[in-house]
């Protein structure tokens, strides 16, 4: 007899578990019962699944896979959107599944999901996938405003049939009847919401662009591009609102900002999900960092608003002078796509605290959360016009940097974009704050705690799939500890969980787009061509549903030299280059040998060396024994070509205000004429 392979055995046990759940229900569900049905010892079930909870979760995972495999395949096979939609619904109501044990087990699943977080997550992901697939097809058939409503209705009908099949065991449905009924309803709705003839959905008109979930390829929204007329109108509206805002006492401005911060915190989960969908970043990051660090920033500047003040100068008995710190007027913020809502907050909070109005343009790849921020400011009581989101690509950004009614532009983006914005701003002598790219160094000295250094290197390269401007992508490791460092680094990198960004267990999600993924893969190819050794990664991840997305395995190159392209250029993806060094002076010189100077980090337990080396590094933001931590209290920004000006901290106030100097005479004028 053939020995059972582990996978066969696992499947056999899961089948027995499903049968047990269906026939005896959750109350009587035990490992012993499953073992009895599978004709194996209970110890074997424990060996495969650990405990009852794990077995229940694994059973439901398999059940979800089973009931969704055919509908998903139907989507891939259909020739037209209508055909695909019909096949998708039909497969969800497949009689084989509806009338089988699956529907009864499914009922237990729904009941348990109410109380067991792991199952609730599974159920939510399943529901969202179904709705998202329905929406995807409907977008090609009906007007945008009808998509969600129809998708949700179909989803609810499918769920209803499953419930009915589970509860009425004698029910032998003729599935064609519910399917026809659903389609008659859909047809009626389609008839009233069908896209006008000649308009092909999915193809953006000149005045629109689509934002896509890079993990699934799904279109999340179609966004209207703002042109010159809209920008002019927004500037005029902002200017009118700003006059009163500038006169509003700081304490009142602060209160509104504090309410906005509170609302952001209350909406954290919803916004974190939206951000994860728009960026491909894992929800475990967006829920912990993106929205909350934005809220933290708004709260910080809300507090500072009442402290903004000038100086008094005693000029003797005949005069005194003082300065007023005044707002600039209407300012613009232009964001990058890697931290969309955080960037929107980092720019708008100090701008508004200082009494300015802001027009904010998010990056075209991630336009969604800025819109939510605008709603939150309104809800918090910010007067209309003071924070307005404008949408578009480079041309819309250019309209902002060239606009005579705008006093300042704060950009987060690439170095090349920074140069263009500065050139455009020069025509009207606007102030600029530029937060640009980097190619930062992380140095691991021989006395460093290696586990900590490895943690630092991982954070410095793989957080947000490596799409962080400050990333320490040039990791210089002292030759005496390199072997041990690499062994630990490789093991921990290979244990990282890459997957669906909405799964809370996922540690690394998708890159921002297919195009950017291709760019990063090209750099990986160059690394290999130029002689670096691939320690791990170096390829796309395409397992299962990930094939639809822009996923790359965390990648580490060793044997790198300073002249390689991967060591010189910003890749903005999960690619780490490890270099070796011998002497402190040597590594400082090599770390500084770049036009960029955004950040740097060192790991050492030698106190004096730590401060000596940090003082010698040409970088705007530095870390000792950690990496990529950016509390709002500390100014943030780059040196050299990584940028101009600072965000965060009290320093940001200087970049959103201007000084007015006032001389006050206390005596008669001593006129010589
Ligand atoms: P990008 O420069 O392509 O675009 C940034 C923004 O500028 C977008 O909103 C874009 O529409 C707009 N834009 C593009 N051309 C413009 C022009 N000529 N005039 C006005 N606006 C224009 O950058 P990206 O790809 O969105 O973001 C990635 C880059 O941002 C990386 O280089 C990264 O290092 C950098 N970044 C820097 C920081 C920082 O704080 N230093 C933070 C995040 C990202």
XYZ file of C-alpha atoms and ligand atoms in Angstrom:
717
model
C 0.000 0.000 0.000
C 1.232 3.510 -0.800
C 2.335 5.478 2.261
C 0.274 8.647 2.702
C 2.272 11.782 1.918
C 1.792 14.635 4.443
C -0.319 16.671 1.994
C -2.659 13.740 1.345
C -2.930 13.140 5.041
C -3.679 16.757 5.758
C -6.394 16.790 3.115
C -7.854 13.584 4.449
C -8.041 15.039 7.961
C -9.582 18.272 6.693
C -12.226 16.279 4.806
C -13.031 14.364 7.962
C -13.219 17.640 9.888
C -15.604 19.127 7.333
C -17.832 16.058 7.489
C -17.841 16.214 11.291
C -18.731 19.900 11.273
C -21.514 19.348 8.810
C -23.058 16.337 10.496
C -22.590 16.917 14.216
C -22.022 20.673 14.355
C -19.516 22.728 16.230
C -20.564 21.633 19.736
C -19.574 18.027 19.188
C -16.524 18.882 17.138
C -13.426 17.409 18.798
C -10.035 16.220 17.634
C -11.029 12.722 18.774
C -14.173 12.812 16.606
C -12.149 13.869 13.580
C -9.560 11.158 14.300
C -12.339 8.569 14.567
C -13.816 9.556 11.237
C -10.406 9.537 9.540
C -9.531 6.254 11.210
C -6.292 7.588 12.676
C -5.062 8.239 16.197
C -5.929 11.589 17.852
C -2.168 12.152 18.245
C -1.838 12.321 14.474
C -4.475 15.055 14.279
C -2.593 16.953 16.984
C 0.623 16.456 15.028
C -0.874 18.138 11.957
C -2.986 20.866 13.515
C -1.903 21.413 17.109
C -5.244 22.127 18.718
C -8.967 22.330 17.994
C -8.919 26.042 17.131
C -6.183 25.581 14.549
C -8.051 22.662 13.018
C -11.257 24.702 12.804
C -9.421 27.585 11.142
C -7.646 25.293 8.666
C -10.951 23.594 7.824
C -12.590 26.894 7.057
C -9.641 28.097 5.036
C -9.982 25.024 2.914
C -13.722 25.454 2.663
C -13.311 29.056 1.496
C -10.807 27.892 -1.113
C -13.166 25.159 -2.217
C -16.242 27.319 -2.659
C -14.357 30.102 -4.408
C -12.140 28.140 -6.782
C -14.803 27.606 -9.434
C -16.273 31.141 -9.375
C -12.776 32.634 -9.684
C -11.993 30.325 -12.576
C -15.283 31.336 -14.210
C -14.104 34.937 -14.103
C -10.949 34.057 -15.962
C -12.784 32.058 -18.626
C -15.711 34.284 -19.685
C -15.400 36.231 -22.921
C -17.386 39.367 -21.992
C -18.021 41.142 -18.676
C -21.653 40.054 -18.760
C -20.748 36.431 -19.412
C -18.137 36.492 -16.657
C -20.563 38.019 -14.191
C -23.223 35.414 -14.986
C -20.745 32.533 -14.685
C -19.390 33.927 -11.424
C -22.841 34.055 -9.817
C -23.797 30.681 -11.254
C -20.706 29.051 -9.805
C -21.407 30.582 -6.418
C -24.804 28.885 -6.530
C -23.401 25.633 -7.830
C -25.906 22.886 -6.806
C -23.079 20.500 -5.939
C -21.905 22.893 -3.249
C -25.241 24.380 -2.201
C -26.880 21.117 -1.356
C -23.797 19.447 0.078
C -22.205 19.336 3.496
C -20.415 22.553 2.550
C -23.459 24.738 3.142
C -24.011 23.275 6.616
C -20.375 23.702 7.579
C -20.596 27.194 6.149
C -23.399 27.986 8.588
C -21.158 26.964 11.533
C -18.483 29.185 10.063
C -20.723 32.238 10.016
C -21.823 31.556 13.581
C -18.269 31.180 14.832
C -16.972 34.191 12.916
C -19.069 36.343 15.233
C -16.841 35.397 18.166
C -13.489 34.158 16.845
C -11.277 36.968 15.462
C -9.246 34.692 13.151
C -12.427 33.398 11.539
C -13.972 36.849 11.396
C -10.924 37.972 9.418
C -11.223 35.032 7.080
C -14.907 35.702 6.569
C -14.299 39.404 5.945
C -11.573 38.732 3.397
C -13.819 36.230 1.640
C -16.719 38.693 1.494
C -14.500 41.495 0.297
C -13.007 39.352 -2.421
C -16.436 38.414 -3.660
C -17.652 42.010 -3.694
C -14.440 43.243 -5.262
C -14.699 40.659 -8.059
C -18.315 41.597 -8.682
C -17.432 45.280 -8.784
C -14.613 44.636 -11.179
C -16.994 43.184 -13.760
C -19.825 45.610 -13.044
C -17.565 48.570 -13.712
C -17.555 47.529 -17.327
C -21.318 47.390 -17.481
C -22.906 50.110 -15.398
C -22.307 53.674 -14.341
C -19.837 54.129 -11.459
C -22.482 55.189 -8.927
C -24.418 51.931 -9.415
C -21.446 49.569 -9.069
C -21.295 49.200 -5.284
C -25.041 48.935 -4.803
C -25.463 46.191 -7.399
C -22.391 44.287 -6.192
C -23.573 44.373 -2.580
C -27.067 43.224 -3.607
C -25.731 40.265 -5.580
C -23.414 39.383 -2.683
C -26.309 39.440 -0.231
C -28.458 37.270 -2.506
C -25.698 34.685 -2.828
C -25.252 34.609 0.947
C -29.023 34.272 1.359
C -29.178 31.199 -0.843
C -26.354 29.562 1.083
C -28.125 30.220 4.338
C -31.399 28.807 3.034
C -29.688 25.710 1.639
C -28.002 25.109 4.995
C -31.131 25.511 7.087
C -33.626 23.670 4.904
C -31.926 20.347 4.367
C -34.825 19.015 2.281
C -34.564 21.969 -0.073
C -33.423 20.806 -3.470
C -33.194 24.044 -5.333
C -33.334 24.295 -9.053
C -30.433 26.711 -9.201
C -31.467 28.010 -12.550
C -34.496 29.626 -10.892
C -32.534 31.766 -8.414
C -29.950 32.502 -11.070
C -32.613 33.649 -13.519
C -34.274 35.620 -10.794
C -31.003 37.324 -9.838
C -30.283 38.071 -13.452
C -33.737 39.433 -14.117
C -33.132 41.829 -11.233
C -29.660 42.653 -12.476
C -30.991 43.172 -15.991
C -33.555 45.657 -14.724
C -30.827 47.485 -12.878
C -28.395 47.232 -15.746
C -31.038 48.617 -18.070
C -31.423 51.735 -15.984
C -27.717 52.134 -15.210
C -26.014 50.858 -18.324
C -23.196 53.005 -19.566
C -24.242 55.305 -22.390
C -23.436 53.862 -25.808
C -19.939 54.716 -26.968
C -18.498 55.139 -23.477
C -16.136 52.324 -22.760
C -15.480 51.824 -19.070
C -11.957 51.126 -17.953
C -10.469 53.549 -20.439
C -9.787 56.838 -18.754
C -10.963 59.870 -20.631
C -8.519 62.729 -21.093
C -9.782 64.399 -17.986
C -9.574 61.364 -15.703
C -7.236 58.754 -14.367
C -7.761 55.475 -12.579
C -6.233 54.431 -9.313
C -5.448 50.742 -9.085
C -4.932 48.353 -6.194
C -1.409 47.116 -6.981
C -1.957 43.888 -5.064
C -4.888 42.772 -7.218
C -4.946 44.911 -10.341
C -8.462 46.024 -9.383
C -9.519 49.565 -10.326
C -10.371 51.336 -7.087
C -11.686 54.613 -8.468
C -11.702 56.956 -11.399
C -10.516 60.449 -10.514
C -11.178 63.701 -12.343
C -8.099 65.702 -13.207
C -8.106 69.356 -12.169
C -7.011 71.767 -14.861
C -6.065 75.428 -14.834
C -9.656 76.665 -14.398
C -10.184 74.460 -11.324
C -6.837 75.448 -9.836
C -7.572 79.156 -10.345
C -10.944 78.731 -8.677
C -9.436 76.786 -5.764
C -6.715 79.412 -5.243
C -9.294 82.219 -5.172
C -11.458 80.327 -2.700
C -8.436 79.538 -0.518
C -7.265 83.144 -0.557
C -10.687 84.397 0.570
C -10.855 81.848 3.397
C -7.267 82.449 4.475
C -7.819 86.125 5.312
C -10.100 85.217 8.233
C -8.057 82.181 9.196
C -4.935 84.320 9.583
C -6.855 86.479 12.082
C -8.222 83.485 13.993
C -6.299 83.148 17.282
C -3.799 80.274 17.337
C -5.625 78.649 20.193
C -8.782 78.334 18.090
C -6.902 77.049 15.079
C -5.307 74.505 17.402
C -8.657 73.292 18.700
C -9.891 72.548 15.184
C -6.676 70.695 14.410
C -7.011 68.683 17.605
C -10.527 67.664 16.640
C -9.238 66.578 13.220
C -6.507 64.507 14.888
C -9.106 62.838 17.074
C -11.308 62.058 14.067
C -8.364 60.524 12.246
C -7.713 58.238 15.201
C -11.383 57.261 15.317
C -11.305 56.455 11.601
C -7.952 54.717 11.728
C -9.119 51.257 10.763
C -11.200 52.399 7.791
C -8.510 54.718 6.458
C -5.739 52.179 7.038
C -7.649 49.692 4.879
C -8.133 52.240 2.137
C -4.449 53.157 2.275
C -3.457 49.486 2.124
C -5.660 49.028 -0.951
C -4.366 52.125 -2.707
C -0.662 51.557 -1.931
C -0.351 47.757 -1.633
C 1.242 48.183 1.808
C 0.339 45.635 4.471
C -2.511 46.613 6.758
C -0.331 45.779 9.766
C 1.764 48.823 8.778
C -0.958 51.224 7.702
C -3.026 50.538 10.809
C -0.051 51.173 13.100
C 1.754 53.992 11.329
C 0.300 55.788 8.330
C -2.889 57.321 9.702
C -1.805 57.531 13.323
C 1.467 59.325 12.572
C -0.599 61.794 10.537
C -2.927 62.288 13.500
C 0.074 62.688 15.794
C 1.431 65.410 13.540
C -1.869 67.316 13.433
C -2.141 67.077 17.217
C 1.431 68.318 17.638
C 0.928 71.371 15.426
C -2.510 71.907 16.960
C -0.662 72.351 20.245
C 2.026 74.567 18.733
C -0.495 76.877 17.014
C -1.001 78.943 20.187
C 2.749 79.322 20.725
C 3.621 80.857 17.359
C 5.091 84.252 18.171
C 7.672 86.838 17.202
C 10.354 88.511 19.325
C 10.662 91.742 21.211
C 13.884 93.832 21.015
C 14.719 96.583 23.434
C 16.451 99.357 21.469
C 16.953 101.783 24.349
C 14.577 104.456 25.673
C 13.859 105.902 22.233
C 12.603 102.824 20.473
C 11.852 99.157 20.514
C 11.349 96.624 17.812
C 9.375 93.471 17.444
C 8.777 90.773 14.897
C 5.496 89.220 13.920
C 5.479 85.667 12.644
C 2.830 85.777 9.937
C 1.369 83.174 7.611
C 2.492 83.052 3.990
C -1.013 82.989 2.494
C -2.076 80.216 0.124
C 0.470 77.403 -0.014
C 0.613 74.166 -1.992
C 1.530 70.635 -0.965
C 2.463 68.009 -3.553
C 2.698 64.444 -2.298
C 4.507 61.222 -3.214
C 2.746 57.852 -3.293
C 4.581 55.965 -0.577
C 2.974 57.564 2.513
C -0.057 59.326 1.027
C -2.094 60.303 4.075
C 0.948 60.810 6.272
C 2.459 63.222 3.752
C -0.872 65.071 3.437
C -0.895 65.498 7.236
C 2.787 66.393 7.540
C 2.262 69.236 5.071
C -1.202 70.471 5.996
C -0.813 70.438 9.794
C 1.979 73.045 10.078
C 0.541 75.030 7.156
C -2.871 75.347 8.813
C -1.473 75.822 12.328
C 0.468 78.829 11.029
C -2.658 80.400 9.494
C -2.198 79.440 5.840
C -4.615 77.808 3.421
C -3.354 74.731 1.583
C -4.077 73.204 -1.793
C -2.853 69.634 -1.669
C -2.210 67.413 -4.670
C -1.701 63.753 -3.795
C 0.347 61.553 -6.116
C -1.743 60.237 -8.988
C -1.023 56.646 -7.946
C -2.561 57.191 -4.493
C -5.268 59.854 -4.632
C -7.802 58.417 -2.202
C -6.890 59.117 1.423
C -6.231 62.838 0.909
C -9.914 63.126 -0.061
C -10.805 61.511 3.259
C -8.519 63.922 5.088
C -10.316 66.850 3.485
C -13.640 65.465 4.755
C -12.175 65.026 8.233
C -10.932 68.616 8.377
C -14.397 69.794 7.345
C -16.005 67.592 9.991
C -13.594 69.024 12.564
C -14.844 72.517 11.767
C -12.137 73.821 9.434
C -13.713 76.622 7.397
C -14.416 75.820 3.777
C -11.572 76.460 1.337
C -8.663 76.189 3.772
C -7.692 72.650 2.839
C -8.592 71.648 -0.690
C -7.472 68.520 -2.481
C -6.737 68.951 -6.154
C -6.120 65.919 -8.334
C -3.926 65.247 -11.294
C -0.478 64.346 -12.518
C 2.693 66.359 -13.164
C 0.863 69.061 -15.167
C -1.499 69.799 -12.291
C 1.497 69.916 -9.933
C 3.153 72.337 -12.297
C 0.082 74.600 -12.243
C 0.565 74.835 -8.501
C 4.307 75.587 -8.572
C 3.778 78.212 -11.273
C 0.657 79.853 -9.855
C 1.140 83.521 -8.911
C -1.473 83.246 -6.164
C 0.482 80.558 -4.328
C 3.250 81.644 -1.972
C 5.017 78.371 -1.311
C 5.279 74.798 -2.518
C 6.172 71.873 -0.305
C 6.976 68.814 -2.406
C 7.721 65.232 -1.494
C 9.029 63.398 -4.516
C 12.026 62.504 -6.616
C 15.154 64.622 -6.892
C 14.412 65.355 -10.559
C 10.902 66.545 -9.703
C 12.346 68.732 -6.934
C 14.585 70.488 -9.441
C 11.678 71.106 -11.824
C 9.446 72.421 -9.046
C 12.198 74.743 -7.830
C 12.752 76.050 -11.350
C 9.016 76.617 -11.856
C 8.679 78.270 -8.460
C 11.511 80.673 -9.267
C 9.376 82.575 -11.793
C 7.277 83.942 -8.947
C 10.038 83.586 -6.302
C 8.050 81.116 -4.246
C 9.523 79.499 -1.201
C 10.076 75.757 -1.557
C 10.426 72.881 0.861
C 11.719 69.792 -0.906
C 11.634 66.316 0.614
C 13.392 64.219 -2.001
C 15.063 60.888 -2.537
C 17.997 59.238 -0.807
C 20.581 56.465 -0.988
C 21.357 56.328 2.673
C 24.051 54.403 4.495
C 23.621 52.144 7.483
C 26.894 51.249 9.172
C 27.332 48.202 11.406
C 30.505 48.376 13.495
C 32.225 45.322 14.912
C 31.033 46.007 18.473
C 27.353 46.307 17.528
C 24.669 44.059 18.928
C 24.230 42.015 15.756
C 20.610 41.007 16.343
C 19.708 44.654 16.784
C 21.702 45.582 13.697
C 19.865 42.953 11.673
C 16.521 44.319 12.940
C 17.679 47.774 11.888
C 18.772 46.613 8.447
C 15.435 44.844 7.871
C 13.468 47.932 8.906
C 15.768 50.085 6.802
C 15.135 48.065 3.654
C 11.911 46.103 3.694
C 9.380 48.245 5.543
C 6.686 49.344 3.056
C 8.305 46.958 0.530
C 11.374 49.158 0.571
C 9.452 52.197 -0.660
C 10.713 54.551 2.034
C 12.782 57.607 1.130
C 15.100 57.328 4.144
C 15.894 53.659 3.621
C 19.437 52.605 4.487
C 19.974 50.603 1.330
C 23.774 50.700 1.496
C 24.496 48.477 4.479
C 28.192 48.716 5.392
C 29.189 45.845 7.695
C 32.590 45.543 9.388
C 34.448 42.645 7.768
C 34.982 40.860 11.105
C 31.247 40.419 11.736
C 29.964 40.160 8.214
C 29.608 36.382 8.106
C 27.591 36.206 11.311
C 25.533 39.253 10.285
C 24.628 37.754 6.903
C 23.610 34.408 8.383
C 21.151 36.089 10.746
C 19.974 38.516 8.080
C 19.249 35.781 5.551
C 17.323 33.636 8.015
C 15.114 36.491 9.185
C 14.513 37.799 5.676
C 13.429 34.421 4.418
C 10.958 34.100 7.292
C 9.092 37.256 6.255
C 5.449 36.789 5.253
C 4.652 38.240 1.835
C 1.041 38.250 0.808
C -2.365 39.864 0.643
C -1.929 43.341 2.152
C -5.303 43.074 3.860
C -4.314 39.956 5.782
C -3.117 41.168 9.190
C -0.384 38.538 9.182
C 1.202 39.869 6.001
C 4.501 41.655 6.624
C 5.296 42.730 3.105
C 2.683 43.626 0.497
C 2.822 44.770 -3.106
C 4.904 47.480 -4.715
C 3.043 50.545 -5.876
C 2.469 49.444 -9.506
C 3.404 46.934 -12.156
C 5.562 49.574 -13.842
C 7.509 50.262 -10.675
C 7.917 46.532 -10.078
C 9.468 46.182 -13.539
C 11.851 49.014 -12.712
C 12.931 47.325 -9.470
C 13.350 43.962 -11.251
C 15.552 45.716 -13.784
C 17.815 46.969 -10.981
C 18.007 43.417 -9.625
C 19.094 42.209 -13.052
C 21.735 44.939 -13.206
C 23.032 43.912 -9.772
C 23.589 40.387 -11.014
C 25.104 41.519 -14.308
C 27.551 43.786 -12.486
C 28.807 40.976 -10.247
C 26.919 41.262 -6.961
C 25.930 37.990 -5.302
C 22.274 37.323 -4.639
C 21.979 36.161 -1.032
C 18.218 35.796 -1.145
C 15.160 36.950 -3.126
C 15.670 38.568 -6.499
C 12.385 37.518 -8.068
C 8.665 38.251 -8.304
C 6.301 36.444 -5.973
C 3.442 34.981 -7.987
C 1.960 32.282 -5.771
C -1.833 32.021 -6.153
C -3.631 35.356 -6.224
C -0.343 37.236 -5.843
C 0.242 36.662 -9.558
C -2.182 39.522 -10.235
C -0.141 41.934 -8.138
C 3.250 43.636 -8.027
C 5.021 41.513 -5.428
C 8.797 41.088 -5.158
C 10.611 38.898 -2.643
C 12.838 40.817 -0.209
C 16.200 40.843 -1.928
C 19.731 41.026 -0.523
C 22.917 41.443 -2.535
C 26.362 40.779 -1.056
C 29.828 41.289 -2.567
C 28.711 44.755 -3.627
C 31.134 47.487 -4.639
C 30.648 51.252 -4.407
C 30.474 51.734 -8.180
C 27.622 49.331 -8.889
C 24.358 50.863 -10.126
C 22.379 49.213 -7.308
C 24.714 50.883 -4.793
C 24.588 54.316 -6.409
C 20.958 54.816 -7.448
C 17.755 54.973 -5.438
C 15.808 51.793 -6.240
C 12.812 52.451 -3.972
C 12.052 48.761 -3.628
C 12.973 45.826 -1.358
C 16.599 45.582 -2.446
C 19.460 45.763 0.071
C 23.132 46.027 -0.893
C 25.622 44.794 1.699
C 29.175 46.192 1.543
C 32.219 45.426 3.681
C 34.584 47.881 5.387
C 37.691 47.812 7.571
C 38.219 51.283 9.082
C 35.994 53.988 10.538
C 37.448 56.767 8.408
C 37.165 54.670 5.284
C 33.492 53.879 5.851
C 32.596 57.508 6.582
C 34.236 58.634 3.338
C 32.446 55.932 1.357
C 29.098 56.644 3.038
C 29.411 60.324 2.117
C 30.438 59.674 -1.487
C 27.015 60.462 -2.961
C 25.127 63.571 -4.068
C 22.290 62.591 -1.785
C 22.123 63.102 1.974
C 18.717 62.247 3.332
C 19.480 59.877 6.213
C 22.056 57.614 7.833
C 22.251 55.131 10.670
C 24.937 53.435 12.697
C 25.008 50.470 15.023
C 27.724 50.523 17.674
C 28.041 50.284 21.431
C 30.980 52.679 21.509
C 29.493 55.939 22.763
C 32.164 58.325 21.565
C 32.485 56.679 18.190
C 28.714 56.870 17.732
C 28.647 60.664 18.089
C 31.927 61.181 16.216
C 30.694 59.231 13.202
C 27.236 60.830 13.199
C 28.867 64.279 13.226
C 30.921 63.308 10.170
C 28.033 61.875 8.133
C 26.479 64.175 5.538
C 22.816 63.429 6.127
C 19.793 65.352 7.406
C 18.280 62.672 9.643
C 20.419 60.173 11.563
C 19.845 57.251 13.907
C 22.066 55.575 16.463
C 21.206 51.923 17.141
C 17.874 52.023 15.341
C 16.520 53.037 11.933
C 13.573 54.796 10.262
C 11.958 56.197 13.402
C 10.579 59.689 12.754
C 8.795 61.205 15.760
C 6.936 64.405 14.943
C 8.891 66.342 17.581
C 12.110 66.006 15.574
C 12.763 68.016 12.414
C 12.926 65.854 9.305
C 14.597 66.547 5.973
C 17.591 66.054 3.737
C 21.003 67.531 3.068
C 22.703 67.914 -0.310
C 20.384 66.934 -3.182
C 17.971 65.143 -0.883
C 16.138 68.330 -0.161
C 15.691 71.790 1.220
C 13.981 72.838 4.415
C 12.541 70.725 7.197
C 9.219 69.185 8.082
C 8.041 68.366 11.617
C 9.329 69.736 14.894
C 9.224 73.407 15.773
C 11.506 73.958 12.774
C 8.557 73.465 10.403
C 6.967 76.679 11.715
C 9.775 78.662 10.090
C 8.957 77.166 6.726
C 5.268 78.098 6.817
C 5.586 81.637 8.189
C 7.388 84.842 7.319
C 8.704 87.519 9.631
C 7.476 91.049 9.686
C 9.863 93.414 11.464
C 8.381 96.436 13.206
C 10.377 99.414 14.523
C 8.483 101.529 17.058
C 9.705 105.064 17.744
C 9.220 106.331 21.321
C 10.797 109.763 20.825
C 10.766 112.685 18.446
C 12.357 112.095 15.038
C 15.846 113.559 14.819
C 15.446 114.916 11.256
C 18.511 116.638 9.702
C 16.335 118.552 7.190
P 7.546 61.951 -8.122
O 8.605 62.965 -8.041
O 7.398 61.196 -9.378
O 6.128 62.597 -7.830
C 5.880 63.300 -6.636
C 4.723 64.251 -6.839
O 5.134 65.297 -7.705
C 3.502 63.611 -7.490
O 2.356 64.146 -6.872
C 3.608 64.068 -8.931
O 2.373 64.137 -9.588
C 4.208 65.443 -8.770
N 4.969 65.937 -9.924
C 5.668 65.219 -10.823
N 6.274 66.050 -11.698
C 5.954 67.319 -11.332
C 6.285 68.609 -11.822
N 7.071 68.766 -12.889
N 5.796 69.682 -11.176
C 5.011 69.561 -10.084
N 4.659 68.357 -9.581
C 5.128 67.250 -10.188
O 7.797 60.987 -6.880
P 7.030 59.666 -6.505
O 7.406 58.637 -7.510
O 5.595 59.964 -6.261
O 7.673 59.320 -5.088
C 8.864 58.640 -4.947
C 9.998 59.587 -4.661
O 9.674 60.420 -3.554
C 11.259 58.877 -4.279
O 12.359 59.470 -4.916
C 11.350 59.099 -2.782
O 12.644 59.046 -2.271
C 10.748 60.433 -2.639
N 10.235 60.606 -1.275
C 10.891 61.496 -0.439
C 10.469 61.668 0.873
C 11.154 62.619 1.802
O 10.538 63.004 2.775
N 12.371 63.017 1.568
C 9.363 60.961 1.325
C 8.719 60.085 0.454
C 9.170 59.927 -0.854
